[in-house]
CSV table of C-alpha atoms in Angstrom, one decimal:
chain,number,residue,atom,x,y,z
A,1,MET,CA,-67.9,-23.4,-2.2
A,2,ASP,CA,-65.6,-20.6,-0.8
A,3,LEU,CA,-63.1,-19.5,-3.5
A,4,CYS,CA,-60.6,-18.2,-1.0
A,5,HIS,CA,-60.5,-21.3,1.2
A,6,PRO,CA,-61.7,-24.2,-1.0
A,7,ASP,CA,-62.6,-27.5,0.7
A,8,PRO,CA,-59.8,-29.9,-0.3
A,9,ALA,CA,-62.3,-32.7,-0.8
A,10,GLU,CA,-64.0,-30.7,-3.6
A,11,LEU,CA,-60.7,-30.1,-5.5
A,12,SER,CA,-59.3,-32.4,-8.2
A,13,SER,CA,-55.8,-33.8,-7.8
A,14,GLY,CA,-54.4,-31.2,-10.3
A,15,GLU,CA,-56.1,-28.4,-8.4
A,16,THR,CA,-54.8,-29.8,-5.1
A,17,GLN,CA,-51.2,-29.8,-6.5
A,18,GLU,CA,-51.6,-26.3,-7.9
A,19,LEU,CA,-52.9,-25.1,-4.5
A,20,GLN,CA,-49.9,-26.7,-2.8
A,21,GLN,CA,-47.6,-25.0,-5.3
A,22,ILE,CA,-49.3,-21.7,-4.6
A,23,LYS,CA,-48.9,-22.1,-0.9
A,24,TRP,CA,-45.3,-23.1,-1.3
A,25,HIS,CA,-44.6,-20.0,-3.5
A,26,ARG,CA,-46.4,-17.9,-1.0
A,27,LYS,CA,-44.2,-19.2,1.8
A,28,GLN,CA,-41.1,-18.6,-0.2
A,29,LEU,CA,-42.2,-15.0,-1.0
A,30,LEU,CA,-42.9,-14.3,2.7
A,31,GLU,CA,-39.5,-15.7,3.6
A,32,ASP,CA,-37.9,-13.5,0.9
A,33,ILE,CA,-39.8,-10.5,2.2
A,34,GLN,CA,-38.6,-11.2,5.7
A,35,LYS,CA,-35.0,-11.5,4.5
A,36,LEU,CA,-35.3,-8.1,2.7
A,37,LYS,CA,-36.7,-6.5,5.8
A,38,ASP,CA,-33.8,-7.9,7.8
A,39,GLU,CA,-31.3,-6.6,5.2
A,40,ILE,CA,-32.9,-3.2,5.2
A,41,ALA,CA,-32.7,-3.1,9.0
A,42,ASP,CA,-29.0,-4.0,8.8
A,43,VAL,CA,-28.4,-1.2,6.2
A,44,PHE,CA,-30.1,1.3,8.4
A,45,ALA,CA,-28.1,0.2,11.4
A,46,GLN,CA,-24.9,0.6,9.4
A,47,ILE,CA,-26.0,4.0,8.2
A,48,ASP,CA,-26.6,5.0,11.8
A,49,CYS,CA,-23.2,3.7,12.8
A,50,PHE,CA,-21.5,5.6,9.9
A,51,GLU,CA,-23.4,8.8,10.9
A,52,ASN,CA,-22.3,8.4,14.5
A,53,ALA,CA,-18.7,7.8,13.5
A,54,GLU,CA,-18.8,10.9,11.2
A,55,GLU,CA,-20.2,13.0,14.1
A,56,SER,CA,-17.5,11.7,16.4
A,57,ARG,CA,-14.8,12.4,13.8
A,58,LEU,CA,-16.1,15.9,13.3
A,59,ALA,CA,-16.2,16.5,17.1
A,60,GLN,CA,-12.6,15.2,17.3
A,61,LYS,CA,-11.5,17.4,14.5
A,62,GLU,CA,-13.1,20.5,16.2
A,63,LYS,CA,-11.4,19.5,19.5
A,64,GLU,CA,-8.0,19.2,17.8
A,65,LEU,CA,-8.6,22.6,16.0
A,66,CYS,CA,-9.4,24.2,19.4
A,67,ILE,CA,-6.2,22.7,20.8
A,68,GLY,CA,-4.2,24.0,17.8
A,69,ARG,CA,-5.6,27.5,18.3
A,70,LYS,CA,-4.6,27.4,22.0
A,71,LYS,CA,-1.1,26.2,21.1
A,72,PHE,CA,-0.8,28.9,18.5
A,73,ASN,CA,-1.8,31.6,21.0
A,74,MET,CA,0.9,30.3,23.4
A,75,ASP,CA,3.6,29.6,20.8
A,76,PRO,CA,2.7,30.4,17.1
A,77,VAL,CA,5.3,28.1,15.6
A,78,LYS,CA,4.3,25.1,17.7
A,79,GLY,CA,0.6,25.9,17.0
A,80,ILE,CA,1.1,25.8,13.2
A,81,GLN,CA,3.2,22.7,13.6
A,82,TYR,CA,0.5,21.0,15.6
A,83,LEU,CA,-2.2,22.0,13.1
A,84,THR,CA,-0.2,20.7,10.1
A,85,GLU,CA,0.8,17.5,11.9
A,86,HIS,CA,-2.9,16.8,12.6
A,87,LYS,CA,-3.9,17.6,9.0
A,88,LEU,CA,-6.0,20.5,10.1
A,89,LEU,CA,-3.9,22.9,8.1
A,90,THR,CA,-1.6,22.2,5.1
A,91,PRO,CA,2.0,23.5,5.3
A,92,ASN,CA,1.1,25.6,2.3
A,93,VAL,CA,2.0,29.3,2.5
A,94,GLN,CA,-1.5,30.3,1.2
A,95,ASP,CA,-3.4,28.1,3.6
A,96,ILE,CA,-1.5,29.3,6.6
A,97,ALA,CA,-2.0,32.9,5.5
A,98,GLN,CA,-5.8,32.3,5.1
A,99,PHE,CA,-5.9,30.7,8.5
A,100,LEU,CA,-4.2,33.7,10.0
A,101,TYR,CA,-6.4,36.1,8.0
A,102,LYS,CA,-9.6,34.5,9.2
A,103,GLY,CA,-8.1,34.6,12.7
A,104,GLU,CA,-10.9,32.6,14.3
A,105,GLY,CA,-9.9,32.2,18.0
A,106,LEU,CA,-6.4,33.5,17.4
A,107,ASN,CA,-4.7,36.1,19.4
A,108,LYS,CA,-3.6,39.2,17.4
A,109,THR,CA,-0.3,39.4,19.2
A,110,ALA,CA,0.4,35.7,18.4
A,111,ILE,CA,-0.4,36.4,14.7
A,112,GLY,CA,1.9,39.4,14.7
A,113,THR,CA,4.6,37.3,16.4
A,114,TYR,CA,4.3,34.6,13.7
A,115,LEU,CA,4.3,37.1,10.8
A,116,GLY,CA,7.2,39.0,12.3
A,117,GLU,CA,9.6,36.1,12.3
A,118,ARG,CA,12.5,36.6,10.0
A,119,ASP,CA,12.4,33.0,8.7
A,120,PRO,CA,12.0,32.9,4.9
A,121,PHE,CA,8.9,30.8,5.2
A,122,ASN,CA,7.3,33.2,7.6
A,123,LEU,CA,8.1,36.1,5.3
A,124,GLN,CA,6.3,34.2,2.5
A,125,VAL,CA,3.3,33.7,4.8
A,126,LEU,CA,3.5,37.4,5.6
A,127,GLN,CA,3.4,38.3,1.9
A,128,ALA,CA,0.4,35.9,1.3
A,129,PHE,CA,-1.3,37.4,4.4
A,130,VAL,CA,-1.0,40.9,3.1
A,131,ASP,CA,-2.3,39.7,-0.3
A,132,CYS,CA,-5.5,38.4,1.5
A,133,HIS,CA,-6.4,42.1,2.3
A,134,GLU,CA,-8.1,44.4,-0.1
A,135,PHE,CA,-6.3,47.8,-0.2
A,136,ALA,CA,-7.6,49.2,-3.5
A,137,ASN,CA,-8.7,52.8,-3.2
A,138,LEU,CA,-7.5,53.1,0.4
A,139,ASN,CA,-4.9,55.6,1.7
A,140,LEU,CA,-2.2,54.4,4.1
A,141,VAL,CA,-4.2,55.2,7.3
A,142,GLN,CA,-7.3,53.4,5.9
A,143,ALA,CA,-5.3,50.4,4.9
A,144,LEU,CA,-3.7,50.1,8.3
A,145,ARG,CA,-7.1,50.4,9.9
A,146,ALA,CA,-8.4,47.7,7.6
A,147,VAL,CA,-5.6,45.4,8.8
A,148,THR,CA,-6.1,46.1,12.5
A,149,THR,CA,-9.8,46.0,12.3
A,150,LYS,CA,-9.7,42.6,10.5
A,151,GLN,CA,-7.3,41.4,13.2
A,152,SER,CA,-9.6,42.4,16.0
A,153,THR,CA,-12.7,40.7,14.6
């Protein structure tokens, strides 16, 4: 007698019922396994979709940032306005000063134009911009060089 595949004629009625239950449970387990596989595949598909959406969102943000820089270089006030409207920059004095201090992709002349405005807000940004620089232990010439060197990098 083969224990893995017994001959049904050699089984008692109780053993036959138990074999049928085992087969039924096996079938249920295989169906559950398939459902889990399908659910896992769906989750992976959703993750891929989220990752693609995130990449697309980051690409869109980078594109908007590039547009904002170009606008700033043409008209600093409109550039800052664009960047704040698109939530790429907060209208906070410190954030704007940091953005100008980093100067990534910004024209030095446009930065100077923005900081040179006599509007009270621009004067606050100018003060915060100056605070971004480290002038300790520098004489006037060295300090001016530090500002102009930072602006050209």
